[in-house]
GROMACS .gro file of C-alpha atoms in nm:
model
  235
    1UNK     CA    1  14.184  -1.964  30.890
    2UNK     CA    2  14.365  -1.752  31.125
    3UNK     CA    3  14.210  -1.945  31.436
    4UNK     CA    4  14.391  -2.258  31.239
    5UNK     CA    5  14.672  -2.111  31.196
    6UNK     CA    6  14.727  -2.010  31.573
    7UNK     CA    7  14.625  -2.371  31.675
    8UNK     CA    8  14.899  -2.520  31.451
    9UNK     CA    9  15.155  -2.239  31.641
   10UNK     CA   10  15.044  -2.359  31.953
   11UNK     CA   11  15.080  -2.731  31.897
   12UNK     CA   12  15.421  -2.718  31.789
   13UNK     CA   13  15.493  -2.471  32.131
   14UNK     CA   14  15.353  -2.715  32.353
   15UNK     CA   15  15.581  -3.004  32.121
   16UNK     CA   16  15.922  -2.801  32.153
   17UNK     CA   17  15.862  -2.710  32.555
   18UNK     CA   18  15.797  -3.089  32.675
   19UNK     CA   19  16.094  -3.227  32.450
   20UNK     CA   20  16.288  -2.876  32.636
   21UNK     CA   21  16.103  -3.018  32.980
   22UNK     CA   22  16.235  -3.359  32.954
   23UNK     CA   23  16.587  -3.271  32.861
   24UNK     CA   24  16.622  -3.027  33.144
   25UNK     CA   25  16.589  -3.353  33.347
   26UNK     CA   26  16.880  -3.540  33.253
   27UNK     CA   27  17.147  -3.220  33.299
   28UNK     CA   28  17.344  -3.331  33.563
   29UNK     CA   29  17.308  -3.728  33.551
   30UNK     CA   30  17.457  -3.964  33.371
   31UNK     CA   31  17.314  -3.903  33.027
   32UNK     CA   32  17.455  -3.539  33.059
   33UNK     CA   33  17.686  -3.438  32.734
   34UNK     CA   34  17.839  -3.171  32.519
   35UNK     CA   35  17.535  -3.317  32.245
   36UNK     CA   36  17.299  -3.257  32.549
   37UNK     CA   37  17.380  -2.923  32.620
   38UNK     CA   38  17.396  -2.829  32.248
   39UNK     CA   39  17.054  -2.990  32.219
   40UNK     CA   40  16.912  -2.777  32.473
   41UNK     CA   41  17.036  -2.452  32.307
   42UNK     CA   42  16.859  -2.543  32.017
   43UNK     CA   43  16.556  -2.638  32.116
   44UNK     CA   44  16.493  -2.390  32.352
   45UNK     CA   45  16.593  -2.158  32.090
   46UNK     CA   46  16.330  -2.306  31.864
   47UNK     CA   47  16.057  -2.271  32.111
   48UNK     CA   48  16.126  -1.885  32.177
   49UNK     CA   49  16.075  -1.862  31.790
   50UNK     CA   50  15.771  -2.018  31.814
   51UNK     CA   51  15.679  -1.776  32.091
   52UNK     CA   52  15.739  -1.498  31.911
   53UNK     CA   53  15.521  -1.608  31.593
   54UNK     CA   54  15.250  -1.737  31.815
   55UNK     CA   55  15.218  -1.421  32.065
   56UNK     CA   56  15.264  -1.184  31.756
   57UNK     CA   57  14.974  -1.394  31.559
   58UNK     CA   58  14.712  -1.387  31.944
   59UNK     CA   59  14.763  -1.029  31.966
   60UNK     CA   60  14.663  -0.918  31.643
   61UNK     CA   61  14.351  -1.153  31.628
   62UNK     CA   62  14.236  -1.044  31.992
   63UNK     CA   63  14.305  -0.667  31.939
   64UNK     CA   64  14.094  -0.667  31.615
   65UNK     CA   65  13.721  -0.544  31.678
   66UNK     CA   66  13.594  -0.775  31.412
   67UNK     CA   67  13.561  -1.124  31.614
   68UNK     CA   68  13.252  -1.243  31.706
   69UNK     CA   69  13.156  -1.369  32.077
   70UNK     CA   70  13.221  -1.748  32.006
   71UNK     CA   71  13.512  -1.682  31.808
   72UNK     CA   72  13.658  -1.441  32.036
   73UNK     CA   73  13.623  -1.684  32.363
   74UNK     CA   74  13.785  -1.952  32.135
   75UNK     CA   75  14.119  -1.749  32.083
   76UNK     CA   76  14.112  -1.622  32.428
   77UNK     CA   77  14.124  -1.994  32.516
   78UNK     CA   78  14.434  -2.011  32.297
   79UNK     CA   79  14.585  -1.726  32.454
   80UNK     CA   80  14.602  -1.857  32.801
   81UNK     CA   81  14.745  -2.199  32.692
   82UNK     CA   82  14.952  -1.994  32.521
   83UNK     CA   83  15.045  -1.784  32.834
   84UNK     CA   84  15.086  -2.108  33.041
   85UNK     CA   85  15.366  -2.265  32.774
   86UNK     CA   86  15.511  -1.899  32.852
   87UNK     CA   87  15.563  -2.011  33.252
   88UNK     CA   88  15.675  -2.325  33.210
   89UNK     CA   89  15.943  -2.269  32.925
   90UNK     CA   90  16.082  -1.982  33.142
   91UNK     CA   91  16.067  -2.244  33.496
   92UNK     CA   92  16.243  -2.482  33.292
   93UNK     CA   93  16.517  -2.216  33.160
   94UNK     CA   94  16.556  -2.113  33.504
   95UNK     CA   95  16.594  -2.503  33.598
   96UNK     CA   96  16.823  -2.622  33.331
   97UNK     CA   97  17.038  -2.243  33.427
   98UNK     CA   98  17.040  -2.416  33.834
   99UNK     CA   99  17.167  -2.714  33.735
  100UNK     CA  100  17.420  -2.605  33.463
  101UNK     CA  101  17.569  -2.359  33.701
  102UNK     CA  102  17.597  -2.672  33.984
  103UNK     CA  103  17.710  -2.895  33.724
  104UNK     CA  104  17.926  -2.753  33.483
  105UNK     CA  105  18.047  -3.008  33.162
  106UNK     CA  106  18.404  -2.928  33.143
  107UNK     CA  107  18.522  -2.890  33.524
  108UNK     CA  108  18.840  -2.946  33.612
  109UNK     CA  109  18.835  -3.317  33.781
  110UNK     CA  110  19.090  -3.288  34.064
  111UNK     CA  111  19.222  -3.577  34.250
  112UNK     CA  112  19.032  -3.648  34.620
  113UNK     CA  113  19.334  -3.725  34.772
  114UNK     CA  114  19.667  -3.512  34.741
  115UNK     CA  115  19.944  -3.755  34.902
  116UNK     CA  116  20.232  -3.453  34.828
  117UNK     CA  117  20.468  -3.632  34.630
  118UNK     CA  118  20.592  -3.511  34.333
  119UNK     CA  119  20.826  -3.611  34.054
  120UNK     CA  120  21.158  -3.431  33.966
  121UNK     CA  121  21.033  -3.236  33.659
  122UNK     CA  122  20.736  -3.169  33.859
  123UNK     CA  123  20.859  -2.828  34.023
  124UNK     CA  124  20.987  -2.754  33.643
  125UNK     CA  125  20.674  -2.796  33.437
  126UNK     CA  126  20.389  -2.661  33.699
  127UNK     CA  127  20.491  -2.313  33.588
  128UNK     CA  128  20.404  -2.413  33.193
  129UNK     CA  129  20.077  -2.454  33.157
  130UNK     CA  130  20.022  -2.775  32.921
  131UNK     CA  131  19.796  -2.844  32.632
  132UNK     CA  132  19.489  -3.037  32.854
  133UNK     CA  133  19.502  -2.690  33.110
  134UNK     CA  134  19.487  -2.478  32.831
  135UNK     CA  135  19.170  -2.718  32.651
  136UNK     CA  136  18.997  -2.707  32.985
  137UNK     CA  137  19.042  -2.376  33.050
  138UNK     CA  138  18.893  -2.280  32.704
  139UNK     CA  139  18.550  -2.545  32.763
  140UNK     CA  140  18.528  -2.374  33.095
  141UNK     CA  141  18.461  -2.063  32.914
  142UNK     CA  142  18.234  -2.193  32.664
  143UNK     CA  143  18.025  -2.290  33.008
  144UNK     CA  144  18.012  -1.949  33.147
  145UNK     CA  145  17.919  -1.799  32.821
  146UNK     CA  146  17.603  -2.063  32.771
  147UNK     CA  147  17.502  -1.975  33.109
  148UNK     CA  148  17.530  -1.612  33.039
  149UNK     CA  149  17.316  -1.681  32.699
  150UNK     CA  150  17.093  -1.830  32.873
  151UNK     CA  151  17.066  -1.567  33.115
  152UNK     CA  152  16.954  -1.323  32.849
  153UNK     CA  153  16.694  -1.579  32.711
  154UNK     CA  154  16.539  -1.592  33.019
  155UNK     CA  155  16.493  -1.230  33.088
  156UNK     CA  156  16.393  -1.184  32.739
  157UNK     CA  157  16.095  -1.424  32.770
  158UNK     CA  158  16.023  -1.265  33.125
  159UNK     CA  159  16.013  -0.944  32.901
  160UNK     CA  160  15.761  -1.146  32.649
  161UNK     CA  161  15.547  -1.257  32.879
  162UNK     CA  162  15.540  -0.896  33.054
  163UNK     CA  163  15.460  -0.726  32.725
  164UNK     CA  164  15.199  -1.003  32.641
  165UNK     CA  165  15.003  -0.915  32.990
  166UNK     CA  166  15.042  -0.533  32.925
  167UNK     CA  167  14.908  -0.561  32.516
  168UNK     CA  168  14.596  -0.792  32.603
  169UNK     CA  169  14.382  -0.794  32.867
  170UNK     CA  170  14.279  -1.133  32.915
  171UNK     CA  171  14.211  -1.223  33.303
  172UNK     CA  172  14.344  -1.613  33.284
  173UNK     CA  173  14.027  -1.670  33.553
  174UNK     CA  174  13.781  -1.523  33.361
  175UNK     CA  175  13.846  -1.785  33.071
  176UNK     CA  176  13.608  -2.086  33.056
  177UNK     CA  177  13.691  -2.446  32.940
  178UNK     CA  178  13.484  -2.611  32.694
  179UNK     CA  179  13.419  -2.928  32.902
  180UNK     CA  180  13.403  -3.025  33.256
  181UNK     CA  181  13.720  -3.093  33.454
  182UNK     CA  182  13.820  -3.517  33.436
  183UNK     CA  183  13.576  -3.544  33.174
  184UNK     CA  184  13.867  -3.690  32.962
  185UNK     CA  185  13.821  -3.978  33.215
  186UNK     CA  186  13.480  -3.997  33.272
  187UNK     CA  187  13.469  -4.031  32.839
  188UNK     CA  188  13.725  -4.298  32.895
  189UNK     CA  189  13.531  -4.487  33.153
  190UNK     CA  190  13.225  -4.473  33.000
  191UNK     CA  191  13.347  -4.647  32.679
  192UNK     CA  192  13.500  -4.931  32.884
  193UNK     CA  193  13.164  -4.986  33.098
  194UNK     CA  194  12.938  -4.971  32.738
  195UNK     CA  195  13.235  -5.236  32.593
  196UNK     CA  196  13.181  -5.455  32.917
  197UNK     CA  197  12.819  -5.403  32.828
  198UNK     CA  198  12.822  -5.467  32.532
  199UNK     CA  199  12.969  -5.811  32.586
  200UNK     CA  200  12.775  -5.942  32.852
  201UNK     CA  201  12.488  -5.877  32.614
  202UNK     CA  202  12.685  -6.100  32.337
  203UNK     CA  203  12.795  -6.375  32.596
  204UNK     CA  204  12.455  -6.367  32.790
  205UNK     CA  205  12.472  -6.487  33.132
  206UNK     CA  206  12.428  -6.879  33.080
  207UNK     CA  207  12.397  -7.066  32.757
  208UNK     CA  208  12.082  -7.327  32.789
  209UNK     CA  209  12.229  -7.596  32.506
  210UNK     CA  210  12.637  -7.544  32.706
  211UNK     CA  211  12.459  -7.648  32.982
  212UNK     CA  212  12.279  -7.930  32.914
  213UNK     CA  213  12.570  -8.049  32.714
  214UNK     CA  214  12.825  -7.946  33.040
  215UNK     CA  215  12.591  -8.178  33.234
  216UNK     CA  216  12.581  -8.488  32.981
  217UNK     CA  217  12.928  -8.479  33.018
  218UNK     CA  218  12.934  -8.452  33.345
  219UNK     CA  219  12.705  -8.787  33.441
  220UNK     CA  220  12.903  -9.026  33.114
  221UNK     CA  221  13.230  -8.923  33.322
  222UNK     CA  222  13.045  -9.025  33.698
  223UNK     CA  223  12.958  -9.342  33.508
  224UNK     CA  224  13.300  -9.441  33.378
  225UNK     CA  225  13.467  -9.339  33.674
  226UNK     CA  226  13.247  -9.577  33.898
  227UNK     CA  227  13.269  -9.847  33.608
  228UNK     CA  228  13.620  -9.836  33.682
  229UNK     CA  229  13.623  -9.874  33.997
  230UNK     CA  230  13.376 -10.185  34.046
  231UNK     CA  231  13.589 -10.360  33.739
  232UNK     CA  232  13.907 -10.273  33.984
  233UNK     CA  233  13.678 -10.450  34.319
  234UNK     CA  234  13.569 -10.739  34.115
  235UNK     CA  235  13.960 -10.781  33.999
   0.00000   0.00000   0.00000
């Protein structure tokens, strides 16, 4: 039950760091927004729950002294998939912090070129700051104080995943799979080769009755053809 539990923790980890993965990827480009970065908040905020629960839920099981050889390889197997969701949602944290220091949402969008002319009121109202400077200035901040959230997230998991090496013992090349490496393949291409089998066997290679019809067929259409063509001479 507890095994079940842990592998229902981990699934939904593993769900909330690819959707996290995927929209790190579009901060920056064209698909970037205010919804986007709020998005990303959340969900990384979800998956550091999940962390908790599932870390919290591995270290009691593989602490306890009452789990049996199998049982205890199988949840030692769960704790290093568990460790590797660990290193990627803290890459991608420290990704998605790059590219939302390089590409801040609200910057101020200056003009490229600066010709130096100027209105009359111009010299007048620069020293009053106006309504849009005052917005931007305001988003700007709600920037710096995402990226200093996320600052904090990220050296908290970097604390989690510290604490998690220190509490258990479990060597991540000590652990081993339960099948073969590109045996997800091999399983794949075996099925197709036993399908292609499998119909070659249904089809058989030639058809005695097709072919003795095929050739019927074949000699009627050499006689019309040259029927045709003598009635065409003789014409």
């Amino acid at each position: 039950m507890e095994r079940e539990e842990c592998k229902a923790l981990l699934d939904a980890l593993n769900r909330a760091t690819a959707c996290y993965h995927q929209l790190v990827l579009t901060v920056g480009g064209s698909a970037d927004s205010q919804n986007l970065r709020e998005e990303l908040q959340k969900t990384r905020q979800k998956a550091q729950q999940l962390a908790v629960a599932t870390g919290a839920r591995l270290t009691s099981a593989l602490r306890g002294r009452g789990l049996g050889a199998a049982e205890r390889a199988e949840f030692e197997r769960l704790w290093v998939a568990f460790a590797g969701c660990l290193d990627l949602l803290e890459a991608d944290m420290r990704r998605a912090l790059a590219l939302g220091t390089a590409f801040p949402l609200h910057a101020p969008r200056r003009p490229l070129v600066r010709t130096g002319v100027a209105g009359c009121a111009g010299g007048v109202l620069a020293g009053a700051p106006s309504a849009r400077s005052l917005r931007q200035e305001a988003e700007r901040g709600s920037d710096v104080d995402d990226l200093r959230e996320l600052e904090r997230e990220i050296l908290q998991v970097g604390e989690m995943i510290h604490n998690m090496e220190m509490k258990v013992n479990v060597p991540r090349w000590t652990v081993q799979a339960r099948q073969v490496a590109g045996a997800e393949l091999l399983s794949s291409a075996g099925a197709s080769s036993t399908g292609f089998v499998s119909l070659e066997e249904r089809t058989g290679p030639c058809d005695p009755s097709k072919a003795l019809a095929a050739t019927v067929f074949s000699a009627v259409l050499l006689a019309a053809v040259a029927l045709a063509v003598c009635v065409a001479k003789l014409s």
